[in-house]
Short mmCIF file of C-alpha atoms and ligand atoms in Angstrom, two decimals:
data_model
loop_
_atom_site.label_atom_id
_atom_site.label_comp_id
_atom_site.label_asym_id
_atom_site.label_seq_id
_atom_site.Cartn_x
_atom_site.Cartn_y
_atom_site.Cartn_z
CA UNK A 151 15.51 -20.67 8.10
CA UNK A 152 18.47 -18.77 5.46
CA UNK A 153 17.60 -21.85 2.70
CA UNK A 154 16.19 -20.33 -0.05
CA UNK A 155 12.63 -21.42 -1.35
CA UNK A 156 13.05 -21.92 -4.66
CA UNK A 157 10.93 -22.24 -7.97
CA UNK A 158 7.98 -24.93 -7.83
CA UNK A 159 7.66 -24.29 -3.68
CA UNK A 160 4.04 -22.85 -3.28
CA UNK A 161 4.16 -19.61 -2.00
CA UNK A 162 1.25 -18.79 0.44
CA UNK A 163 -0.63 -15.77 0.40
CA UNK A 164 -2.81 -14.05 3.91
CA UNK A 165 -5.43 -12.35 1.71
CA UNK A 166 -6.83 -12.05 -1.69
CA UNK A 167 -7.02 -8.36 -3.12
CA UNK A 168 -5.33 -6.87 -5.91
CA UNK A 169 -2.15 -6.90 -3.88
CA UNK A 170 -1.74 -10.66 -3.80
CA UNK A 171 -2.82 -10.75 -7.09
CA UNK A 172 0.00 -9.30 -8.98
CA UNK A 173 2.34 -10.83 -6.14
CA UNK A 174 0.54 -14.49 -7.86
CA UNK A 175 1.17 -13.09 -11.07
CA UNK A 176 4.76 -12.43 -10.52
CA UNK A 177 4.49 -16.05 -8.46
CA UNK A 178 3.89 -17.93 -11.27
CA UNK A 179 5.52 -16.26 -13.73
CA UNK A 180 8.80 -17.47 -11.42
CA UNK A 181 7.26 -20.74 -11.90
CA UNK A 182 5.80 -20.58 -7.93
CA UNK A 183 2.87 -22.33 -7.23
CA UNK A 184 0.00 -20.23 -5.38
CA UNK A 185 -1.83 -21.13 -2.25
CA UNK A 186 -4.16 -17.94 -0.56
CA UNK A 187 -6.14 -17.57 2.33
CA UNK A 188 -9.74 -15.89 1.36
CA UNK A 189 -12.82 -14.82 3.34
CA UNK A 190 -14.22 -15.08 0.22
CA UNK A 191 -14.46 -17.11 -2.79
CA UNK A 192 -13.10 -16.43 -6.11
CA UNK A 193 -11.20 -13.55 -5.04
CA UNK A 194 -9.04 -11.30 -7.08
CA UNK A 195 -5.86 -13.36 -5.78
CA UNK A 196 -7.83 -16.80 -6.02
CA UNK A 197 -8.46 -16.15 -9.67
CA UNK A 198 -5.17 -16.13 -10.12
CA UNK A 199 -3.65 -18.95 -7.66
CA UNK A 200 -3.27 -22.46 -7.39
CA UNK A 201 -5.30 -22.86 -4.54
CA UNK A 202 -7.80 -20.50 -2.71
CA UNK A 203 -8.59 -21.87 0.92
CA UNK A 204 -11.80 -20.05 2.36
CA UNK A 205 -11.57 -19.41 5.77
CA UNK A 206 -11.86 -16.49 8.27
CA UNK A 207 -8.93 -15.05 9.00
CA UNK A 208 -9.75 -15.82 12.74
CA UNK A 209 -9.76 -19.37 12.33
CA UNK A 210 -6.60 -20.42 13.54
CA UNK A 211 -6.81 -24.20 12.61
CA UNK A 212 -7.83 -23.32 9.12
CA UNK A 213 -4.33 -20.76 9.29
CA UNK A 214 -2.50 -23.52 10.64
CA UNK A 215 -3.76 -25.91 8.22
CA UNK A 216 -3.22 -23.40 5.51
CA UNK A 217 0.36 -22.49 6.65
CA UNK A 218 1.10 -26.38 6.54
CA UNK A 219 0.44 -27.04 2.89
CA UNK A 220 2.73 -23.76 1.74
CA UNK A 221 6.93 -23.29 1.90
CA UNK A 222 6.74 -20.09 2.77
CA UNK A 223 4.10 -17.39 4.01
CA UNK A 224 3.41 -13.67 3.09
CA UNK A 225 0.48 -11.12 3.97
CA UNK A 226 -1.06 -8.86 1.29
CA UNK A 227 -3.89 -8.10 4.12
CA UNK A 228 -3.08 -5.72 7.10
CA UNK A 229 -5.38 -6.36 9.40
CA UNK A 230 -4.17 -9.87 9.86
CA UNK A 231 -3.73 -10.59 14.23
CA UNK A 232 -0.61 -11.38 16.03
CA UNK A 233 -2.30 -14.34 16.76
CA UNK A 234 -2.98 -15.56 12.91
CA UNK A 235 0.68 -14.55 12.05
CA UNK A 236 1.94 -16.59 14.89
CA UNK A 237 0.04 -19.71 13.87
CA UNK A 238 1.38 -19.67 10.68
CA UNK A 239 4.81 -19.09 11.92
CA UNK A 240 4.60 -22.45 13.44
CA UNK A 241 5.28 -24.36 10.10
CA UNK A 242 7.21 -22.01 8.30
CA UNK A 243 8.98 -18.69 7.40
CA UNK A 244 6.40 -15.97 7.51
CA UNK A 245 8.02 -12.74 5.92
CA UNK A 246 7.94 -9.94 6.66
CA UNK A 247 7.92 -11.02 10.45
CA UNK A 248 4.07 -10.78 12.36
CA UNK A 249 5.66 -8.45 14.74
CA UNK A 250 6.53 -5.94 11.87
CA UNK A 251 2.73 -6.22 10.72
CA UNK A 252 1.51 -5.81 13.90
CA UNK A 253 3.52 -2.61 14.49
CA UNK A 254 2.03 -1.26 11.68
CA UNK A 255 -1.37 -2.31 12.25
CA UNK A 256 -1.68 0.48 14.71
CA UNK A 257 -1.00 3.82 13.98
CA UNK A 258 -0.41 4.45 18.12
CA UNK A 259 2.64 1.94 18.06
CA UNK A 260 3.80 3.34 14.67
CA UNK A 261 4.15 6.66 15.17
CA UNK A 262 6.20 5.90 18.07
CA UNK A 263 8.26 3.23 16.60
CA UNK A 264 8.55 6.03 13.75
CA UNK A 265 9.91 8.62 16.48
CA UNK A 266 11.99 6.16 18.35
CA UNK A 267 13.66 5.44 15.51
CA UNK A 268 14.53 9.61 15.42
CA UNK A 269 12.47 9.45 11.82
CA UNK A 270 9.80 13.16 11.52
CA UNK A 271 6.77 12.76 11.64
CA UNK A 272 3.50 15.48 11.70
CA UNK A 273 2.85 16.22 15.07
CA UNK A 274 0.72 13.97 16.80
CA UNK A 275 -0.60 13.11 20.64
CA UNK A 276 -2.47 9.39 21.39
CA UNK A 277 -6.41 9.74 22.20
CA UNK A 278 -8.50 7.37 24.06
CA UNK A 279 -11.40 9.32 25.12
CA UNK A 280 -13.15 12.18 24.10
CA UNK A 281 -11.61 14.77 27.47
CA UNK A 282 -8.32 13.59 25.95
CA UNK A 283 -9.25 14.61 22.78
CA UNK A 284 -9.89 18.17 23.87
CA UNK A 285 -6.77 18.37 25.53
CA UNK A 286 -4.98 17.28 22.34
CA UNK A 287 -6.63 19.41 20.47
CA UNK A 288 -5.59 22.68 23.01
CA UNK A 289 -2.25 21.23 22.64
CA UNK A 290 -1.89 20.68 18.50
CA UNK A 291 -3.84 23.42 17.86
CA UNK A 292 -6.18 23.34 14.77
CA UNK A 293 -6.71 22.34 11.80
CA UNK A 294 -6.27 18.53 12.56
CA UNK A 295 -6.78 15.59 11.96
CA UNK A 296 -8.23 12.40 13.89
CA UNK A 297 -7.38 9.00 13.02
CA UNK A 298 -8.77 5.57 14.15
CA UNK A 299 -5.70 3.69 15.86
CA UNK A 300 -6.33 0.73 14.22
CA UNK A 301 -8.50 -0.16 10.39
CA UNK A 302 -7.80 2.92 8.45
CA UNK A 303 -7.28 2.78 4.73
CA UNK A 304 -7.85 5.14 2.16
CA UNK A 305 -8.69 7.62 4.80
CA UNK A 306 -11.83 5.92 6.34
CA UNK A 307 -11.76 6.21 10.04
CA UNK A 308 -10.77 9.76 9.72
CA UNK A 309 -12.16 13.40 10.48
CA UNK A 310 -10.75 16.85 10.08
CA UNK A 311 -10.66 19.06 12.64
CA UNK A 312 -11.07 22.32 11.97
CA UNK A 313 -12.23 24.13 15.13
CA UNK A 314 -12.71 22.80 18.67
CA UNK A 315 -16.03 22.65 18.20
CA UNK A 316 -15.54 19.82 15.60
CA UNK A 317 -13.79 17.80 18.35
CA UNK A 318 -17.71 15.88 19.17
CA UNK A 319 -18.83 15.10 16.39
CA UNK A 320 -15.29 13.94 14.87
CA UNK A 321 -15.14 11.97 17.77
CA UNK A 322 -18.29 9.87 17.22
CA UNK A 323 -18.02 9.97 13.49
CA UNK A 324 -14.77 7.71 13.79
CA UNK A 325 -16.87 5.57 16.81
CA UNK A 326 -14.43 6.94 19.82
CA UNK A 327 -12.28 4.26 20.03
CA UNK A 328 -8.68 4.59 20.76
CA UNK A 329 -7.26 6.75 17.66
CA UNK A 330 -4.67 9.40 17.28
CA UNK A 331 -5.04 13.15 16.16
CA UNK A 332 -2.63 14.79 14.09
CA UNK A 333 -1.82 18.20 13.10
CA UNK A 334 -2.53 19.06 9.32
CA UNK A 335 0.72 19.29 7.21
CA UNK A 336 0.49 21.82 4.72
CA UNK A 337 1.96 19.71 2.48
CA UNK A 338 3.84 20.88 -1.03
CA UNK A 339 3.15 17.13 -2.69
CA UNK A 340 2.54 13.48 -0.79
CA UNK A 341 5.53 11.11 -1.90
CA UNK A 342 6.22 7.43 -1.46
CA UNK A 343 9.53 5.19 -1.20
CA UNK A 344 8.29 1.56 -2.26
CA UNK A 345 11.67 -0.71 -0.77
CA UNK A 346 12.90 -4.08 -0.48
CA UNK A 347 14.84 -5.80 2.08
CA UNK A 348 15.93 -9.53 1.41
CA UNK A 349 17.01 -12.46 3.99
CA UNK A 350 20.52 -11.51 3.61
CA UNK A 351 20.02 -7.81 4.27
CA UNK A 352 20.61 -6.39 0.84
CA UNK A 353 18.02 -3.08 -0.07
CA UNK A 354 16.99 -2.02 -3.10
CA UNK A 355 14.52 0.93 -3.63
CA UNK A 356 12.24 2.18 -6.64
CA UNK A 357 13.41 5.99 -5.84
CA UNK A 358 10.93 8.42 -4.66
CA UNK A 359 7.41 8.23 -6.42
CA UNK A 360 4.95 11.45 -6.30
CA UNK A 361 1.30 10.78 -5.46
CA UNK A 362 -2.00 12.97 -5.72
CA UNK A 363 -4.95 11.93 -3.60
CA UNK A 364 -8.45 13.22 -4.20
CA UNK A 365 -10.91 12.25 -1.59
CA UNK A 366 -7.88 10.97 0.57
CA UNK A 367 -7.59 8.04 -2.04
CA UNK A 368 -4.56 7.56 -4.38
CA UNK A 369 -5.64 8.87 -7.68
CA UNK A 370 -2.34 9.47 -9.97
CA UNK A 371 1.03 8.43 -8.95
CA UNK A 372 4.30 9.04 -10.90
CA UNK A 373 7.57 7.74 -10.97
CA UNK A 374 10.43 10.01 -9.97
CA UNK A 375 9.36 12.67 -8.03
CA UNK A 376 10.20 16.27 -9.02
CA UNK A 377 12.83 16.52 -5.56
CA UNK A 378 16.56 18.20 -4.90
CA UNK A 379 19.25 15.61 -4.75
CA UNK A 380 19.17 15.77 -1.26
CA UNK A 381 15.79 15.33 -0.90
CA UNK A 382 15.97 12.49 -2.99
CA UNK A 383 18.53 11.17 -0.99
CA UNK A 384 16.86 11.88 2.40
CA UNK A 385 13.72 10.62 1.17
CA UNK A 386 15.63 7.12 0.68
CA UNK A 387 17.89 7.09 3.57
CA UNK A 388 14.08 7.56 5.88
CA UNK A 389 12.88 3.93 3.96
CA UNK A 390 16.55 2.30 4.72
CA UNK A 391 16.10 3.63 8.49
CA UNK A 392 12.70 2.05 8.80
CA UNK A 393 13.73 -1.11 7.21
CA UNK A 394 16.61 -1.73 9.42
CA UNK A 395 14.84 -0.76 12.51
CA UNK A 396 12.14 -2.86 11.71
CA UNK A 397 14.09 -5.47 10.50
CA UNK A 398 12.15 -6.02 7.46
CA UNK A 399 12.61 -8.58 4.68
CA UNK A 400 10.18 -7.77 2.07
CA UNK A 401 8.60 -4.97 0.44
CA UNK A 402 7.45 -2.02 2.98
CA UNK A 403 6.36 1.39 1.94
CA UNK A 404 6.71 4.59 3.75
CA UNK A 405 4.18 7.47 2.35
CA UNK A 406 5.63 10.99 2.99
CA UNK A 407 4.67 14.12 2.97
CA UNK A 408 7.33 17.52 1.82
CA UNK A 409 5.94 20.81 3.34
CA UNK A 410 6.40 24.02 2.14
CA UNK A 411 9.87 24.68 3.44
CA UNK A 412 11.40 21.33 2.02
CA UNK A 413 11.32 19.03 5.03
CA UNK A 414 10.05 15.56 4.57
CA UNK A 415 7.40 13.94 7.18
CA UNK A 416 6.69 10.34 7.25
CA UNK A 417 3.29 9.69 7.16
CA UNK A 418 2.36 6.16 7.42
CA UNK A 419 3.98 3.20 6.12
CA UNK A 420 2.62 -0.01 4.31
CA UNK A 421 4.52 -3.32 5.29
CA UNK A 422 3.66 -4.52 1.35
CA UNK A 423 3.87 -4.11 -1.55
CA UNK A 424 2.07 -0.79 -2.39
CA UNK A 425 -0.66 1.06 -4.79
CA UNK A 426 2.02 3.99 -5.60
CA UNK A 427 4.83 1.04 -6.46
CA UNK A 428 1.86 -0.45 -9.25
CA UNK A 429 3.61 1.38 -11.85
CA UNK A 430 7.13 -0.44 -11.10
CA UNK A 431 5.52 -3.47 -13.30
CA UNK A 432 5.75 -1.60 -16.50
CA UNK A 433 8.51 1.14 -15.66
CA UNK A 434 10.90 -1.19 -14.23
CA UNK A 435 13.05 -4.51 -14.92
CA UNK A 436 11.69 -5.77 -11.54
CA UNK A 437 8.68 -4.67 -10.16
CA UNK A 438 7.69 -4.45 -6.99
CA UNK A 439 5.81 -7.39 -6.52
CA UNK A 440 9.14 -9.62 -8.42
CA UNK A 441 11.14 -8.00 -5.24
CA UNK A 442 8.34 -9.28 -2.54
CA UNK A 443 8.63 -12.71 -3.82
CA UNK A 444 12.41 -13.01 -4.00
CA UNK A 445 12.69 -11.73 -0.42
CA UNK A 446 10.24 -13.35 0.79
CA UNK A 447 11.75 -16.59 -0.62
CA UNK A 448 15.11 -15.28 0.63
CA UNK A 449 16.57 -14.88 -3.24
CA UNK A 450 18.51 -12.05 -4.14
CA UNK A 451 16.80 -9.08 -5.48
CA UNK A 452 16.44 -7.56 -8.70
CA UNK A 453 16.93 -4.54 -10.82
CA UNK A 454 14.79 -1.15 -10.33
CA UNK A 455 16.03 0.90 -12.32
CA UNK A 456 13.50 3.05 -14.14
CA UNK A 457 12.91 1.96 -17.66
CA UNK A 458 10.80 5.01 -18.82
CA UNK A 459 9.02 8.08 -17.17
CA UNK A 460 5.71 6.19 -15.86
CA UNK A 461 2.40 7.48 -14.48
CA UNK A 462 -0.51 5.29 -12.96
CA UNK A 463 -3.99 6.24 -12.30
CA UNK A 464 -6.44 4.16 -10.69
CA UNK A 465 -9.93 3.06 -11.55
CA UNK A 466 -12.34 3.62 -9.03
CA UNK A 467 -16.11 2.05 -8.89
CA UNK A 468 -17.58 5.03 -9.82
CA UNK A 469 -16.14 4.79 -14.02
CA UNK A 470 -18.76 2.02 -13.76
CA UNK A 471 -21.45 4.34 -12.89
CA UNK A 472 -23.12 4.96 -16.57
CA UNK A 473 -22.52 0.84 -17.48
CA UNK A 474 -19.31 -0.69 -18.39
CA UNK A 475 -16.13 1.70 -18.88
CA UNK A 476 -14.95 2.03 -22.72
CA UNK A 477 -12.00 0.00 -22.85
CA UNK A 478 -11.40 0.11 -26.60
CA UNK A 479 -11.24 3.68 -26.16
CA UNK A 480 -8.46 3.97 -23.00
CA UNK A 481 -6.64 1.58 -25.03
CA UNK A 482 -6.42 3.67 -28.00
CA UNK A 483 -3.04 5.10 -26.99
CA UNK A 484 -0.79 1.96 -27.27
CA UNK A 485 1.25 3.80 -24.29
CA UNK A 486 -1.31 2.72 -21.60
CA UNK A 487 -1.67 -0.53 -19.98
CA UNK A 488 -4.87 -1.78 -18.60
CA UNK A 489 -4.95 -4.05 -15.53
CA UNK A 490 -8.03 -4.92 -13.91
CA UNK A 491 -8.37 -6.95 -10.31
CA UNK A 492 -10.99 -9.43 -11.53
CA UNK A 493 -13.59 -8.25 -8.40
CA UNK A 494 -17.36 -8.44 -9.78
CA UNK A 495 -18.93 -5.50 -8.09
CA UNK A 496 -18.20 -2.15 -8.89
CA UNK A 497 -18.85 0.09 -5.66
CA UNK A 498 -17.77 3.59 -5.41
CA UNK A 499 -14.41 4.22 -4.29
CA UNK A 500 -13.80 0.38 -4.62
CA UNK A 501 -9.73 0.14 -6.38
CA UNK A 502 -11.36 -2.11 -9.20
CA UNK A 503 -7.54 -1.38 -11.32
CA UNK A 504 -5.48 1.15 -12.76
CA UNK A 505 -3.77 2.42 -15.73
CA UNK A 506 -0.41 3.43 -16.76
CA UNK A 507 1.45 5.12 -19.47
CA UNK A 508 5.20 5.10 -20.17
CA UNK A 509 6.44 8.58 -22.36
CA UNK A 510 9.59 10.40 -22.89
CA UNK A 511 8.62 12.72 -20.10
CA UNK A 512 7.10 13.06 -16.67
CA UNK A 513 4.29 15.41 -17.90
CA UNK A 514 3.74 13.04 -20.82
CA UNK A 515 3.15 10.06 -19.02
CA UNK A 516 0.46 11.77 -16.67
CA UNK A 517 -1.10 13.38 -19.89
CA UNK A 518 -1.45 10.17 -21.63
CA UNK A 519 -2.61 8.30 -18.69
CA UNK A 520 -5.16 10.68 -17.47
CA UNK A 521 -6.35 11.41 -20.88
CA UNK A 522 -6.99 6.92 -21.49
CA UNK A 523 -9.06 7.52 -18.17
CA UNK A 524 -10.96 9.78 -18.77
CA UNK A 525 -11.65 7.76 -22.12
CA UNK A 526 -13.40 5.27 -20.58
CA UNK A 527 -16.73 7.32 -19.48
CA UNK A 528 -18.79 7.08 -22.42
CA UNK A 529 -20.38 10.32 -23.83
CA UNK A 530 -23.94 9.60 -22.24
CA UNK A 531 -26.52 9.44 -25.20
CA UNK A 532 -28.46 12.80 -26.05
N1 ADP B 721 -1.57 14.90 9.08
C1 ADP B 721 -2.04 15.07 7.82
N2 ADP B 721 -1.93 16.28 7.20
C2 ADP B 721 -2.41 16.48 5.96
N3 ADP B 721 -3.02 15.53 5.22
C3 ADP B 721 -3.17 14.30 5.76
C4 ADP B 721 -2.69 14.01 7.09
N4 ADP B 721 -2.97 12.72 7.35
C5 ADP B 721 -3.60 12.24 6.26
N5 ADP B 721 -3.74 13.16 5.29
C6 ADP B 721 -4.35 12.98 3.96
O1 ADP B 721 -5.21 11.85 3.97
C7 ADP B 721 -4.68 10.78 3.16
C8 ADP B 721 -4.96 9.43 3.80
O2 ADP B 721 -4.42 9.40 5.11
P1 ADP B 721 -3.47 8.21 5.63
O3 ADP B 721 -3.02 8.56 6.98
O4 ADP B 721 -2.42 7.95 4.61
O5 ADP B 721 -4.49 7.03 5.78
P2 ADP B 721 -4.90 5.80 4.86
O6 ADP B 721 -4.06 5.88 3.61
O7 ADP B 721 -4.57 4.64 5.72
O8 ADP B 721 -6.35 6.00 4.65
C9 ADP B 721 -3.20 11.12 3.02
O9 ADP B 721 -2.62 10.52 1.88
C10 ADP B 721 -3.26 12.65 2.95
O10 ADP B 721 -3.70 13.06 1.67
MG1 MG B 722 -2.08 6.36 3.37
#
């Protein structure tokens, strides 16, 4: 299927966060209509679509039914099965392909897709039981870190490993199943490449972003990481590699880490459109969710180019722990740009939106972005 699908198809959407949100936004700003899939109702992507259909996601016949009534079919939800993607594959173009989500679903197959395709990674060894474990951890040496295989996002399923003695209780805090333990990278900074394949096989790429984690969830990102040319360059050339291989169309995002002598380790990637590449709405022509939608409805892509030095910060449940964040005050500085996903309940660590800030310099744009945040806790009474 090469024919484009064109403005006034119905794009559908597998899943209903702030992901498939802004990908609606952008949707129907293109003059798309919106269908998405939901376990819920009145979802942060259902607010925004045409349609919501609420369904489990294991309900094939609802999929199929759902994959009927769109032109064309898109994830913004990871943890969608083989089984799900291939049922919706039966009535249309699903992009990126199932098999690329379901390589990425599992961070056993990706880190040896990663490796096949001759890309660094931290070094890492395949667990399945707690003896192998042990041995991996004799092998890796310490400090480490074990991973679930499969469910992981901003580092849940995960425990450090500091000595071996750590190795029983990691192993039950992450429920021994099958996961994988990797060594610790004493990293310098954590990076991203947010990319774009289309249906032709044209790339673009949003240049390397820097992000800063606390807790193991994104907290600031910024456009334009502080790199060498050839960094830079490498950096790029790693997303290109992993689109090819993969044999993406649509947006995928690797997440990299740069030690301390310079050398650049993937860490995982993202088959979607991704929390670092947020800040592409406001610092570039053609965001990141504008390039999901052309290539997923096989249109050429679009500019994105950096407009302005741009920072994001997120907004995390916990600004909503003293009542409702001051959002006369963040907006004070006519910089910063407020988006918020629309979900109702405020739970710590719960992405609820994020912030950004466009200024004539890196350090600027952080300053003025972290400085709206941290506007928005109200002095607490005396
Ligand atoms: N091997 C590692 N070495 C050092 N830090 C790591 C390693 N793996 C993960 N981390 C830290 O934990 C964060 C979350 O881990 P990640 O593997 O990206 O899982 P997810 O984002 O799916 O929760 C990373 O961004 C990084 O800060
Ligand atoms: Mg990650």
């Amino acid at each position: 299927m090469n024919d484009p699908v064109l403005p006034g198809a119905t794009l559908g959407i597998l899943g209903s966060g702030q992901l498939g949100r802004m990908l609606a936004q952008s949707a129907r700003r293109m003059g798309y209509r919106v269908h998405t899939f939901s376990p819920t109702a009145d979802s942060p992507t259902g607010q925004i679509a045409d349609r919501e259909t609420v369904a489990a996601y294991e309900d094939l016949d609802a999929i199929e039914r759902f994959a009927r009534d769109v032109d064309a079919v898109t994830f913004e939800f990871e943890n969608i099965s083989s089984a799900a993607a291939n049922a919706a594959a039966r009535h249309g173009p699903v992009r990126p392909r199932g098999e690329v989500l379901h390589l990425c679903q599992n961070r056993w197959r990706e880190k040896h897709a990663l490796t096949a395709a001759g890309l660094p990674t931290a070094p890492y060894a395949a667990v399945e039981s707690l003896e192998a474990l042990l041995a991996a951890i004799a092998r890796l040496g310490t400090p480490c870190i074990l991973k679930t295989a499969g469910f992981g996002y901003d580092g849940k399923g995960q425990a450090r490993i500091n000595t071996a003695d750590d190795a029983v209780a990691a192993w039950a805090s992450i429920g021994g199943g099958p996961a994988i333990l990797e060594g610790v990278v004493d990293f310098a900074a954590e990076l991203s490449v947010v990319a774009a394949r289309g249906a032709t096989g044209e790339r673009v790429d949003f240049g390397v972003i820097e992000n800063r984690h606390v807790d193991h969830i994104l907290d600031v990102s910024i456009a334009d990481a502080p790199l060498d040319e050839a960094q830079t360059t490498r950096a790029r050339e790693i997303a290109a590699t992993v689109m090819e291989a993969f044999d993406v169309v649509g947006v995928l995002c690797v997440e990299l880490f740069v030690d301390r002598r310079g050398e650049l380790l993937v860490n995982e990637l993202a088959p979607r459109p991704h929390n670092s590449g947020h800040l592409t709405i406001e610092a570039c022509a053609s965001s990141q969710f504008d390039q999901q939608l052309r290539a997923v409805c096989g249109l050429p892509l679009g500019d994105t180019t950096r407009r302005q030095p741009t920072a994001m910060a997120n907004l995390l449940g916990d600004l909503w722990a003293d009542g409702e964040p001051d959002w006369t005050a963040a907006l004070a500085d006519p910089a910063v740009n407020l988006h918020l996903y629309g979900k109702a309940e405020p739970r710590a660590g719960r992405k609820m939106g994020h912030l950004t800030a466009s200024a004539a310099s890196r350090d600027e744009a952080v300053r003025r972005v972290r400085t709206a945040r941290a506007a928005l806790v109200r002095a607490s009474n005396p």
